[in-house]
Amino acid sequence: MYFNAAVATMPLLRPQHLIRFMRSMLMTACIAIVAAVLCLPCGSAALANPPVKRIGYLEAGPFWLFDNTWNAFRDGMGKYDDMRCEYPADARLSPGWQPEQMRRLPELAKQLLQRRDLDLVVGMGTAAVKALLAVNDGRTPILGMGMADPIAAGVVKSADDSGVDNFTCRVEVDRWSSMFRVFYDVVRFHKMGIMFQNSQEGRVYAALGDAQAIASELGFELVLYDGLSSAESTDECHKGLDELHKKGMDAFFIGPLNCFDIGDAGMAPLLQKLNQWKIPTFARDGSEYVKAGALMGFSTWNFGPSGTALAGQAHAILTGTKPRTLPMLDQSEPSIALNLATAKAIGFDFPFDVLVTADELHETISQPHPGTP
């Protein structure tokens, strides 16, 4: 009944009207097909020939953390199909850690920023970033990576504002104070030793300001050795450990020192010396050091997600976003790594609640091969 009524109300098309209607529909379909076919080569060409972006790189010297961060960043950039990145060999600069080599950083930073063929310059580490910002002309975007504490180093104004229109980086707040607090809560030491070079960068790398604040709050003493050069050689570090041992340290903080570079042949004897003295150690850079014999550490460097985040910043910059407008705050939570073999060797018993809440438990000491991260 409803069907018949609906049919009854439909207007009847005359034959000539029906023919015109069918011709119109056919013409519309043909136009749509032709347009689609014509656009296919354009889209394919766009995907096959994305714009090329060239990225320069500056570091003070080689360090395992820099290498892994850089590789993760490049992997992250490779996932974008709307651009193709090039990393010119002559735009990757790394003078070296010796004092006379470090003095070349300002000159090399200026060379990179004066080039007209680079779309972005990466500064790896605090020293390199500060060198770039010191000669910054505001033209080439700068992306900072691998810095211990950009706020304490005076690189950025705050966790929310880089203070420089063509610069950004990632910032983590309160990580280092939490690290010292956790180390003390677990070990209950009296004198914690720290080694560093006597410079602003050296004090930042050692998180000295945070260590002093937490020491004052919790009531332990810091014993310091600031006799390292920028090279932070193995011999210098052995001398530093000997001096700290004489001062009665009963715990040691392993900062990002060249003598403790993962894969360097000089690291194992330093850790062995500390373990022979039965000194509990905390590694700032976490898992790899704990595997190699440190008692505990923060597993802070998850290079895959970090590289993805840094690539996201770079991609936004290379597609027109002003660096200063990008969010910088990194809110990733560090995890705790423990080495049970080291604990046994130095005669330390982890509290049960620490064992059950740890994210990583290592039952052996395994030395990395020299030259590999």
Short mmCIF file of the C-alpha atoms (twelve columns), coordinates in Angstrom:
data_MODEL
# 
_entry.id   MODEL 
# 
loop_
_atom_site.group_PDB 
_atom_site.id 
_atom_site.type_symbol 
_atom_site.label_atom_id 
_atom_site.label_alt_id 
_atom_site.label_comp_id 
_atom_site.label_asym_id 
_atom_site.label_seq_id 
_atom_site.Cartn_x 
_atom_site.Cartn_y 
_atom_site.Cartn_z 
_atom_site.pdbx_PDB_model_num 
ATOM 1   C CA . MET A 1   0.000  0.000   0.000   1 
ATOM 2   C CA . TYR A 2   2.744  2.406   0.937   1 
ATOM 3   C CA . PHE A 3   4.728  1.384   -2.153  1 
ATOM 4   C CA . ASN A 4   1.827  2.035   -4.499  1 
ATOM 5   C CA . ALA A 5   1.119  5.407   -2.915  1 
ATOM 6   C CA . ALA A 6   4.747  6.450   -3.288  1 
ATOM 7   C CA . VAL A 7   4.794  5.415   -6.908  1 
ATOM 8   C CA . ALA A 8   1.587  7.238   -7.531  1 
ATOM 9   C CA . THR A 9   3.097  10.517  -6.340  1 
ATOM 10  C CA . MET A 10  6.286  10.277  -8.506  1 
ATOM 11  C CA . PRO A 11  6.306  12.488  -11.611 1 
ATOM 12  C CA . LEU A 12  6.438  10.566  -14.863 1 
ATOM 13  C CA . LEU A 13  9.493  11.231  -17.071 1 
ATOM 14  C CA . ARG A 14  8.861  11.607  -20.757 1 
ATOM 15  C CA . PRO A 15  11.219 9.689   -23.083 1 
ATOM 16  C CA . GLN A 16  13.087 12.801  -24.276 1 
ATOM 17  C CA . HIS A 17  13.587 13.953  -20.679 1 
ATOM 18  C CA . LEU A 18  14.914 10.530  -19.700 1 
ATOM 19  C CA . ILE A 19  17.442 10.590  -22.544 1 
ATOM 20  C CA . ARG A 20  18.693 14.053  -21.513 1 
ATOM 21  C CA . PHE A 21  18.976 12.925  -17.881 1 
ATOM 22  C CA . MET A 22  21.010 9.847   -18.833 1 
ATOM 23  C CA . ARG A 23  23.335 11.895  -21.070 1 
ATOM 24  C CA . SER A 24  23.959 14.377  -18.218 1 
ATOM 25  C CA . MET A 25  24.784 11.615  -15.763 1 
ATOM 26  C CA . LEU A 26  27.147 9.959   -18.261 1 
ATOM 27  C CA . MET A 27  28.931 13.248  -18.960 1 
ATOM 28  C CA . THR A 28  29.412 13.916  -15.213 1 
ATOM 29  C CA . ALA A 29  30.867 10.436  -14.670 1 
ATOM 30  C CA . CYS A 30  33.271 10.858  -17.599 1 
ATOM 31  C CA . ILE A 31  34.522 14.204  -16.301 1 
ATOM 32  C CA . ALA A 32  35.101 12.716  -12.835 1 
ATOM 33  C CA . ILE A 33  37.060 9.771   -14.296 1 
ATOM 34  C CA . VAL A 34  39.217 12.018  -16.497 1 
ATOM 35  C CA . ALA A 35  39.970 14.339  -13.565 1 
ATOM 36  C CA . ALA A 36  40.990 11.425  -11.370 1 
ATOM 37  C CA . VAL A 37  43.270 10.001  -14.064 1 
ATOM 38  C CA . LEU A 38  44.907 13.379  -14.690 1 
ATOM 39  C CA . CYS A 39  45.565 13.910  -10.950 1 
ATOM 40  C CA . LEU A 40  47.215 10.526  -10.399 1 
ATOM 41  C CA . PRO A 41  50.577 11.500  -11.953 1 
ATOM 42  C CA . CYS A 42  50.586 14.748  -9.933  1 
ATOM 43  C CA . GLY A 43  50.092 12.937  -6.626  1 
ATOM 44  C CA . SER A 44  52.607 10.250  -7.498  1 
ATOM 45  C CA . ALA A 45  55.163 12.850  -8.526  1 
ATOM 46  C CA . ALA A 46  54.639 14.724  -5.268  1 
ATOM 47  C CA . LEU A 47  55.263 11.571  -3.232  1 
ATOM 48  C CA . ALA A 48  58.155 10.440  -5.426  1 
ATOM 49  C CA . ASN A 49  59.934 13.819  -5.281  1 
ATOM 50  C CA . PRO A 50  59.446 15.328  -1.817  1 
ATOM 51  C CA . PRO A 51  61.424 18.477  -0.984  1 
ATOM 52  C CA . VAL A 52  64.963 17.935  0.281   1 
ATOM 53  C CA . LYS A 53  65.879 19.346  3.698   1 
ATOM 54  C CA . ARG A 54  69.549 19.575  4.696   1 
ATOM 55  C CA . ILE A 55  70.528 19.284  8.357   1 
ATOM 56  C CA . GLY A 56  73.860 20.269  9.907   1 
ATOM 57  C CA . TYR A 57  75.317 18.928  13.158  1 
ATOM 58  C CA . LEU A 58  77.698 20.209  15.831  1 
ATOM 59  C CA . GLU A 59  79.040 18.416  18.914  1 
ATOM 60  C CA . ALA A 60  82.035 19.150  21.109  1 
ATOM 61  C CA . GLY A 61  83.304 15.596  20.782  1 
ATOM 62  C CA . PRO A 62  82.168 11.974  20.448  1 
ATOM 63  C CA . PHE A 63  80.078 10.444  23.227  1 
ATOM 64  C CA . TRP A 64  77.938 7.297   23.206  1 
ATOM 65  C CA . LEU A 65  74.802 9.153   24.265  1 
ATOM 66  C CA . PHE A 66  75.228 11.650  21.420  1 
ATOM 67  C CA . ASP A 67  75.597 8.858   18.851  1 
ATOM 68  C CA . ASN A 68  72.494 7.000   20.012  1 
ATOM 69  C CA . THR A 69  70.409 10.172  20.198  1 
ATOM 70  C CA . TRP A 70  71.485 11.227  16.703  1 
ATOM 71  C CA . ASN A 71  70.769 7.795   15.200  1 
ATOM 72  C CA . ALA A 72  67.320 7.665   16.837  1 
ATOM 73  C CA . PHE A 73  66.584 11.162  15.528  1 
ATOM 74  C CA . ARG A 74  67.541 10.209  11.979  1 
ATOM 75  C CA . ASP A 75  65.378 7.085   12.214  1 
ATOM 76  C CA . GLY A 76  62.492 9.280   13.320  1 
ATOM 77  C CA . MET A 77  62.989 11.701  10.421  1 
ATOM 78  C CA . GLY A 78  63.015 8.784   7.996   1 
ATOM 79  C CA . LYS A 79  59.387 8.028   8.828   1 
ATOM 80  C CA . TYR A 80  58.149 11.268  7.216   1 
ATOM 81  C CA . ASP A 81  57.309 10.904  3.534   1 
ATOM 82  C CA . ASP A 82  56.602 14.586  2.860   1 
ATOM 83  C CA . MET A 83  60.307 15.464  2.879   1 
ATOM 84  C CA . ARG A 84  63.685 13.839  2.340   1 
ATOM 85  C CA . CYS A 85  66.489 14.740  4.704   1 
ATOM 86  C CA . GLU A 86  70.163 14.954  3.836   1 
ATOM 87  C CA . TYR A 87  72.991 15.148  6.352   1 
ATOM 88  C CA . PRO A 88  76.035 16.548  4.509   1 
ATOM 89  C CA . ALA A 89  79.304 15.044  5.683   1 
ATOM 90  C CA . ASP A 90  80.992 18.456  5.603   1 
ATOM 91  C CA . ALA A 91  78.248 19.835  7.886   1 
ATOM 92  C CA . ARG A 92  78.868 17.291  10.662  1 
ATOM 93  C CA . LEU A 93  81.453 18.881  12.946  1 
ATOM 94  C CA . SER A 94  83.061 17.355  16.043  1 
ATOM 95  C CA . PRO A 95  86.362 18.988  17.026  1 
ATOM 96  C CA . GLY A 96  87.154 16.824  20.089  1 
ATOM 97  C CA . TRP A 97  87.251 17.086  23.871  1 
ATOM 98  C CA . GLN A 98  90.830 18.253  24.359  1 
ATOM 99  C CA . PRO A 99  90.963 21.889  25.580  1 
ATOM 100 C CA . GLU A 100 92.671 23.159  22.424  1 
ATOM 101 C CA . GLN A 101 90.023 21.406  20.305  1 
ATOM 102 C CA . MET A 102 87.148 22.758  22.398  1 
ATOM 103 C CA . ARG A 103 88.375 26.279  21.689  1 
ATOM 104 C CA . ARG A 104 87.373 25.736  18.039  1 
ATOM 105 C CA . LEU A 105 83.674 25.351  18.875  1 
ATOM 106 C CA . PRO A 106 82.704 29.042  18.363  1 
ATOM 107 C CA . GLU A 107 84.440 29.112  14.977  1 
ATOM 108 C CA . LEU A 108 82.760 25.889  13.833  1 
ATOM 109 C CA . ALA A 109 79.360 27.040  15.089  1 
ATOM 110 C CA . LYS A 110 79.721 30.225  13.055  1 
ATOM 111 C CA . GLN A 111 80.682 28.231  9.961   1 
ATOM 112 C CA . LEU A 112 77.497 26.165  10.157  1 
ATOM 113 C CA . LEU A 113 75.169 29.096  10.763  1 
ATOM 114 C CA . GLN A 114 76.706 31.115  7.919   1 
ATOM 115 C CA . ARG A 115 75.966 28.391  5.375   1 
ATOM 116 C CA . ARG A 116 73.020 29.043  3.078   1 
ATOM 117 C CA . ASP A 117 72.434 25.401  2.142   1 
ATOM 118 C CA . LEU A 118 71.243 24.192  5.575   1 
ATOM 119 C CA . ASP A 119 67.607 24.206  6.673   1 
ATOM 120 C CA . LEU A 120 68.317 23.225  10.291  1 
ATOM 121 C CA . VAL A 121 71.344 22.918  12.568  1 
ATOM 122 C CA . VAL A 122 71.408 20.418  15.438  1 
ATOM 123 C CA . GLY A 123 73.497 21.222  18.505  1 
ATOM 124 C CA . MET A 124 74.366 18.033  20.400  1 
ATOM 125 C CA . GLY A 125 75.281 18.591  24.043  1 
ATOM 126 C CA . THR A 126 75.395 21.713  26.184  1 
ATOM 127 C CA . ALA A 127 78.748 23.013  24.936  1 
ATOM 128 C CA . ALA A 128 77.749 22.793  21.265  1 
ATOM 129 C CA . VAL A 129 74.343 24.390  21.836  1 
ATOM 130 C CA . LYS A 130 75.861 27.291  23.782  1 
ATOM 131 C CA . ALA A 131 78.432 27.821  21.020  1 
ATOM 132 C CA . LEU A 132 75.667 28.003  18.404  1 
ATOM 133 C CA . LEU A 133 73.534 30.393  20.436  1 
ATOM 134 C CA . ALA A 134 76.546 32.640  21.093  1 
ATOM 135 C CA . VAL A 135 76.925 33.311  17.349  1 
ATOM 136 C CA . ASN A 136 73.242 32.970  16.446  1 
ATOM 137 C CA . ASP A 137 72.074 35.405  13.769  1 
ATOM 138 C CA . GLY A 138 68.425 34.336  14.036  1 
ATOM 139 C CA . ARG A 139 68.264 32.993  10.483  1 
ATOM 140 C CA . THR A 140 68.838 29.223  10.628  1 
ATOM 141 C CA . PRO A 141 66.673 27.191  13.049  1 
ATOM 142 C CA . ILE A 142 68.639 25.473  15.830  1 
ATOM 143 C CA . LEU A 143 67.501 22.294  17.603  1 
ATOM 144 C CA . GLY A 144 69.258 21.308  20.831  1 
ATOM 145 C CA . MET A 145 69.715 17.671  21.886  1 
ATOM 146 C CA . GLY A 146 71.596 15.628  24.473  1 
ATOM 147 C CA . MET A 147 71.714 18.308  27.178  1 
ATOM 148 C CA . ALA A 148 71.771 17.440  30.870  1 
ATOM 149 C CA . ASP A 149 69.850 20.484  32.111  1 
ATOM 150 C CA . PRO A 150 69.127 23.325  29.657  1 
ATOM 151 C CA . ILE A 151 67.640 25.507  32.408  1 
ATOM 152 C CA . ALA A 152 70.599 25.209  34.799  1 
ATOM 153 C CA . ALA A 153 72.988 25.751  31.882  1 
ATOM 154 C CA . GLY A 154 71.246 29.015  31.013  1 
ATOM 155 C CA . VAL A 155 70.379 27.726  27.546  1 
ATOM 156 C CA . VAL A 156 66.623 28.380  27.900  1 
ATOM 157 C CA . LYS A 157 64.626 30.862  29.966  1 
ATOM 158 C CA . SER A 158 62.262 28.240  31.403  1 
ATOM 159 C CA . ALA A 159 60.640 24.892  30.671  1 
ATOM 160 C CA . ASP A 160 58.011 26.773  28.655  1 
ATOM 161 C CA . ASP A 161 60.091 29.313  26.751  1 
ATOM 162 C CA . SER A 162 63.423 28.925  24.994  1 
ATOM 163 C CA . GLY A 163 63.842 32.693  24.929  1 
ATOM 164 C CA . VAL A 164 65.161 32.564  21.338  1 
ATOM 165 C CA . ASP A 165 62.841 32.631  18.330  1 
ATOM 166 C CA . ASN A 166 64.848 30.208  16.176  1 
ATOM 167 C CA . PHE A 167 65.767 27.732  18.940  1 
ATOM 168 C CA . THR A 168 64.093 24.890  20.824  1 
ATOM 169 C CA . CYS A 169 65.013 21.705  22.703  1 
ATOM 170 C CA . ARG A 170 63.523 19.243  25.185  1 
ATOM 171 C CA . VAL A 171 63.490 20.058  28.905  1 
ATOM 172 C CA . GLU A 172 63.000 17.686  31.843  1 
ATOM 173 C CA . VAL A 173 62.230 19.196  35.227  1 
ATOM 174 C CA . ASP A 174 63.366 17.813  38.625  1 
ATOM 175 C CA . ARG A 175 64.910 14.648  37.167  1 
ATOM 176 C CA . TRP A 176 68.289 15.075  38.839  1 
ATOM 177 C CA . SER A 177 67.000 16.056  42.284  1 
ATOM 178 C CA . SER A 178 64.798 12.953  42.192  1 
ATOM 179 C CA . MET A 179 67.844 10.892  41.266  1 
ATOM 180 C CA . PHE A 180 69.895 11.996  44.279  1 
ATOM 181 C CA . ARG A 181 66.898 11.557  46.557  1 
ATOM 182 C CA . VAL A 182 66.329 7.968   45.384  1 
ATOM 183 C CA . PHE A 183 70.047 7.102   45.724  1 
ATOM 184 C CA . TYR A 184 70.124 8.376   49.318  1 
ATOM 185 C CA . ASP A 185 66.827 6.731   50.273  1 
ATOM 186 C CA . VAL A 186 68.146 3.335   49.133  1 
ATOM 187 C CA . VAL A 187 71.782 3.472   50.297  1 
ATOM 188 C CA . ARG A 188 71.757 5.941   53.244  1 
ATOM 189 C CA . PHE A 189 75.336 7.046   52.608  1 
ATOM 190 C CA . HIS A 190 77.139 9.821   54.493  1 
ATOM 191 C CA . LYS A 191 79.546 11.225  51.879  1 
ATOM 192 C CA . MET A 192 78.735 11.139  48.178  1 
ATOM 193 C CA . GLY A 193 81.614 11.731  45.754  1 
ATOM 194 C CA . ILE A 194 81.246 13.675  42.506  1 
ATOM 195 C CA . MET A 195 83.901 14.371  39.837  1 
ATOM 196 C CA . PHE A 196 83.630 17.152  37.251  1 
ATOM 197 C CA . GLN A 197 85.584 19.729  35.309  1 
ATOM 198 C CA . ASN A 198 85.666 23.137  36.951  1 
ATOM 199 C CA . SER A 199 83.509 24.980  34.412  1 
ATOM 200 C CA . GLN A 200 79.863 25.930  34.128  1 
ATOM 201 C CA . GLU A 201 79.261 23.024  31.735  1 
ATOM 202 C CA . GLY A 202 81.106 20.611  34.032  1 
ATOM 203 C CA . ARG A 203 78.981 21.616  37.012  1 
ATOM 204 C CA . VAL A 204 75.798 21.280  34.972  1 
ATOM 205 C CA . TYR A 205 76.786 17.822  33.682  1 
ATOM 206 C CA . ALA A 206 77.390 16.776  37.304  1 
ATOM 207 C CA . ALA A 207 74.004 18.215  38.356  1 
ATOM 208 C CA . LEU A 208 75.965 19.893  41.132  1 
ATOM 209 C CA . GLY A 209 73.280 22.429  42.018  1 
ATOM 210 C CA . ASP A 210 70.680 19.704  42.523  1 
ATOM 211 C CA . ALA A 211 73.163 17.579  44.495  1 
ATOM 212 C CA . GLN A 212 73.936 20.474  46.833  1 
ATOM 213 C CA . ALA A 213 70.254 21.210  47.401  1 
ATOM 214 C CA . ILE A 214 69.359 17.587  48.182  1 
ATOM 215 C CA . ALA A 215 72.465 17.138  50.367  1 
ATOM 216 C CA . SER A 216 71.401 20.131  52.445  1 
ATOM 217 C CA . GLU A 217 67.820 18.891  52.671  1 
ATOM 218 C CA . LEU A 218 68.610 15.269  53.601  1 
ATOM 219 C CA . GLY A 219 71.728 15.844  55.653  1 
ATOM 220 C CA . PHE A 220 74.525 14.090  53.761  1 
ATOM 221 C CA . GLU A 221 77.879 15.555  52.719  1 
ATOM 222 C CA . LEU A 222 79.285 16.050  49.228  1 
ATOM 223 C CA . VAL A 223 82.953 15.334  48.571  1 
ATOM 224 C CA . LEU A 224 84.031 16.941  45.326  1 
ATOM 225 C CA . TYR A 225 86.879 16.629  42.849  1 
ATOM 226 C CA . ASP A 226 86.993 19.352  40.192  1 
ATOM 227 C CA . GLY A 227 90.434 18.595  38.741  1 
ATOM 228 C CA . LEU A 228 89.235 17.136  35.430  1 
ATOM 229 C CA . SER A 229 90.002 18.831  32.117  1 
ATOM 230 C CA . SER A 230 87.478 18.926  29.290  1 
ATOM 231 C CA . ALA A 231 89.108 15.697  28.007  1 
ATOM 232 C CA . GLU A 232 88.043 13.829  31.195  1 
ATOM 233 C CA . SER A 233 90.670 11.198  30.470  1 
ATOM 234 C CA . THR A 234 90.877 7.818   32.182  1 
ATOM 235 C CA . ASP A 235 94.067 8.813   34.014  1 
ATOM 236 C CA . GLU A 236 92.430 11.995  35.297  1 
ATOM 237 C CA . CYS A 237 89.445 10.014  36.545  1 
ATOM 238 C CA . HIS A 238 91.590 7.429   38.323  1 
ATOM 239 C CA . LYS A 239 93.352 10.282  40.108  1 
ATOM 240 C CA . GLY A 240 90.010 11.857  40.963  1 
ATOM 241 C CA . LEU A 241 88.634 8.628   42.429  1 
ATOM 242 C CA . ASP A 242 91.773 8.189   44.530  1 
ATOM 243 C CA . GLU A 243 91.372 11.697  45.924  1 
ATOM 244 C CA . LEU A 244 87.697 11.158  46.734  1 
ATOM 245 C CA . HIS A 245 88.506 7.844   48.399  1 
ATOM 246 C CA . LYS A 246 91.060 9.599   50.625  1 
ATOM 247 C CA . LYS A 247 88.338 12.089  51.618  1 
ATOM 248 C CA . GLY A 248 86.169 9.231   52.861  1 
ATOM 249 C CA . MET A 249 83.447 9.001   50.217  1 
ATOM 250 C CA . ASP A 250 81.066 6.098   50.834  1 
ATOM 251 C CA . ALA A 251 78.995 6.543   47.655  1 
ATOM 252 C CA . PHE A 252 79.774 7.782   44.133  1 
ATOM 253 C CA . PHE A 253 77.715 9.470   41.451  1 
ATOM 254 C CA . ILE A 254 78.628 8.493   37.870  1 
ATOM 255 C CA . GLY A 255 77.903 11.498  35.671  1 
ATOM 256 C CA . PRO A 256 78.288 11.811  31.895  1 
ATOM 257 C CA . LEU A 257 82.082 11.749  31.902  1 
ATOM 258 C CA . ASN A 258 84.210 10.770  28.896  1 
ATOM 259 C CA . CYS A 259 86.200 8.338   31.060  1 
ATOM 260 C CA . PHE A 260 82.917 6.508   31.750  1 
ATOM 261 C CA . ASP A 261 81.885 6.463   28.081  1 
ATOM 262 C CA . ILE A 262 80.027 3.221   27.373  1 
ATOM 263 C CA . GLY A 263 82.201 1.006   25.185  1 
ATOM 264 C CA . ASP A 264 85.434 2.758   26.135  1 
ATOM 265 C CA . ALA A 265 88.090 0.371   27.418  1 
ATOM 266 C CA . GLY A 266 88.858 2.652   30.358  1 
ATOM 267 C CA . MET A 267 85.437 2.397   31.984  1 
ATOM 268 C CA . ALA A 268 85.664 -1.185  33.311  1 
ATOM 269 C CA . PRO A 269 88.777 -0.582  35.489  1 
ATOM 270 C CA . LEU A 270 87.122 2.481   37.040  1 
ATOM 271 C CA . LEU A 271 84.001 0.520   37.974  1 
ATOM 272 C CA . GLN A 272 86.129 -2.369  39.232  1 
ATOM 273 C CA . LYS A 273 88.086 0.011   41.460  1 
ATOM 274 C CA . LEU A 274 84.879 1.391   42.977  1 
ATOM 275 C CA . ASN A 275 83.465 -2.101  43.533  1 
ATOM 276 C CA . GLN A 276 86.712 -3.285  45.143  1 
ATOM 277 C CA . TRP A 277 86.398 -0.367  47.554  1 
ATOM 278 C CA . LYS A 278 82.778 -1.509  48.143  1 
ATOM 279 C CA . ILE A 279 81.476 1.924   47.139  1 
ATOM 280 C CA . PRO A 280 77.805 1.988   46.055  1 
ATOM 281 C CA . THR A 281 77.457 3.773   42.724  1 
ATOM 282 C CA . PHE A 282 74.584 5.521   40.969  1 
ATOM 283 C CA . ALA A 283 74.741 5.990   37.183  1 
ATOM 284 C CA . ARG A 284 72.971 9.043   35.849  1 
ATOM 285 C CA . ASP A 285 72.548 7.480   32.428  1 
ATOM 286 C CA . GLY A 286 71.129 4.245   33.670  1 
ATOM 287 C CA . SER A 287 70.825 0.787   32.213  1 
ATOM 288 C CA . GLU A 288 74.042 0.336   30.234  1 
ATOM 289 C CA . TYR A 289 76.137 1.421   33.211  1 
ATOM 290 C CA . VAL A 290 74.183 -0.787  35.588  1 
ATOM 291 C CA . LYS A 291 74.719 -3.747  33.271  1 
ATOM 292 C CA . ALA A 292 78.437 -2.913  33.279  1 
ATOM 293 C CA . GLY A 293 78.703 -2.927  37.076  1 
ATOM 294 C CA . ALA A 294 77.176 0.200   38.626  1 
ATOM 295 C CA . LEU A 295 74.995 -0.641  41.617  1 
ATOM 296 C CA . MET A 296 71.953 1.284   40.417  1 
ATOM 297 C CA . GLY A 297 70.806 4.043   38.109  1 
ATOM 298 C CA . PHE A 298 67.982 5.765   36.321  1 
ATOM 299 C CA . SER A 299 67.004 4.122   33.041  1 
ATOM 300 C CA . THR A 300 66.400 7.536   31.565  1 
ATOM 301 C CA . TRP A 301 67.512 7.208   27.965  1 
ATOM 302 C CA . ASN A 302 64.896 5.439   25.883  1 
ATOM 303 C CA . PHE A 303 66.314 6.446   22.536  1 
ATOM 304 C CA . GLY A 304 63.432 5.311   20.300  1 
ATOM 305 C CA . PRO A 305 60.715 7.554   21.796  1 
ATOM 306 C CA . SER A 306 63.240 10.331  22.355  1 
ATOM 307 C CA . GLY A 307 64.295 10.228  18.712  1 
ATOM 308 C CA . THR A 308 60.661 10.279  17.613  1 
ATOM 309 C CA . ALA A 309 59.935 13.325  19.767  1 
ATOM 310 C CA . LEU A 310 63.003 15.194  18.500  1 
ATOM 311 C CA . ALA A 311 62.099 14.302  14.910  1 
ATOM 312 C CA . GLY A 312 58.620 15.685  15.564  1 
ATOM 313 C CA . GLN A 313 60.145 18.992  16.631  1 
ATOM 314 C CA . ALA A 314 62.404 19.066  13.568  1 
ATOM 315 C CA . HIS A 315 59.561 18.185  11.196  1 
ATOM 316 C CA . ALA A 316 57.419 20.979  12.603  1 
ATOM 317 C CA . ILE A 317 60.282 23.445  12.159  1 
ATOM 318 C CA . LEU A 318 61.042 22.296  8.608   1 
ATOM 319 C CA . THR A 319 57.380 22.716  7.640   1 
ATOM 320 C CA . GLY A 320 57.209 26.294  8.877   1 
ATOM 321 C CA . THR A 321 56.612 26.328  12.623  1 
ATOM 322 C CA . LYS A 322 58.669 28.845  14.596  1 
ATOM 323 C CA . PRO A 323 60.937 26.869  16.976  1 
ATOM 324 C CA . ARG A 324 60.162 29.036  20.006  1 
ATOM 325 C CA . THR A 325 56.443 28.230  19.760  1 
ATOM 326 C CA . LEU A 326 56.981 24.453  20.112  1 
ATOM 327 C CA . PRO A 327 56.369 22.775  23.497  1 
ATOM 328 C CA . MET A 328 59.627 21.731  25.183  1 
ATOM 329 C CA . LEU A 329 58.597 19.943  28.378  1 
ATOM 330 C CA . ASP A 330 59.434 16.231  28.451  1 
ATOM 331 C CA . GLN A 331 57.319 14.494  31.083  1 
ATOM 332 C CA . SER A 332 58.598 10.935  30.588  1 
ATOM 333 C CA . GLU A 333 59.107 9.034   33.843  1 
ATOM 334 C CA . PRO A 334 62.538 7.477   34.488  1 
ATOM 335 C CA . SER A 335 62.756 3.875   35.648  1 
ATOM 336 C CA . ILE A 336 65.105 2.266   38.164  1 
ATOM 337 C CA . ALA A 337 67.751 -0.325  37.235  1 
ATOM 338 C CA . LEU A 338 69.621 -2.439  39.819  1 
ATOM 339 C CA . ASN A 339 72.564 -4.829  39.533  1 
ATOM 340 C CA . LEU A 340 72.317 -7.742  41.980  1 
ATOM 341 C CA . ALA A 341 75.808 -9.047  41.147  1 
ATOM 342 C CA . THR A 342 77.332 -5.686  42.072  1 
ATOM 343 C CA . ALA A 343 75.295 -5.610  45.282  1 
ATOM 344 C CA . LYS A 344 76.699 -9.005  46.253  1 
ATOM 345 C CA . ALA A 345 80.260 -7.977  45.365  1 
ATOM 346 C CA . ILE A 346 80.187 -4.885  47.578  1 
ATOM 347 C CA . GLY A 347 78.166 -6.502  50.354  1 
ATOM 348 C CA . PHE A 348 75.039 -4.391  49.921  1 
ATOM 349 C CA . ASP A 349 71.510 -5.692  50.471  1 
ATOM 350 C CA . PHE A 350 68.741 -3.919  48.604  1 
ATOM 351 C CA . PRO A 351 65.622 -3.310  50.704  1 
ATOM 352 C CA . PHE A 352 62.806 -5.636  49.655  1 
ATOM 353 C CA . ASP A 353 60.491 -2.805  48.603  1 
ATOM 354 C CA . VAL A 354 63.210 -1.487  46.269  1 
ATOM 355 C CA . LEU A 355 63.622 -4.902  44.645  1 
ATOM 356 C CA . VAL A 356 59.913 -5.348  43.974  1 
ATOM 357 C CA . THR A 357 59.470 -1.851  42.554  1 
ATOM 358 C CA . ALA A 358 62.606 -1.792  40.356  1 
ATOM 359 C CA . ASP A 359 62.017 -1.749  36.613  1 
ATOM 360 C CA . GLU A 360 65.207 -3.641  35.718  1 
ATOM 361 C CA . LEU A 361 67.118 -6.286  37.668  1 
ATOM 362 C CA . HIS A 362 70.486 -7.425  36.295  1 
ATOM 363 C CA . GLU A 363 72.052 -10.548 37.774  1 
ATOM 364 C CA . THR A 364 75.440 -10.376 36.063  1 
ATOM 365 C CA . ILE A 365 78.098 -7.806  35.189  1 
ATOM 366 C CA . SER A 366 78.621 -7.659  31.423  1 
ATOM 367 C CA . GLN A 367 81.193 -5.345  29.919  1 
ATOM 368 C CA . PRO A 368 80.342 -3.754  26.555  1 
ATOM 369 C CA . HIS A 369 82.884 -4.162  23.779  1 
ATOM 370 C CA . PRO A 370 85.084 -1.081  23.216  1 
ATOM 371 C CA . GLY A 371 83.804 1.195   20.479  1 
ATOM 372 C CA . THR A 372 80.188 0.048   20.660  1 
ATOM 373 C CA . PRO A 373 77.244 1.748   22.386  1 
# 
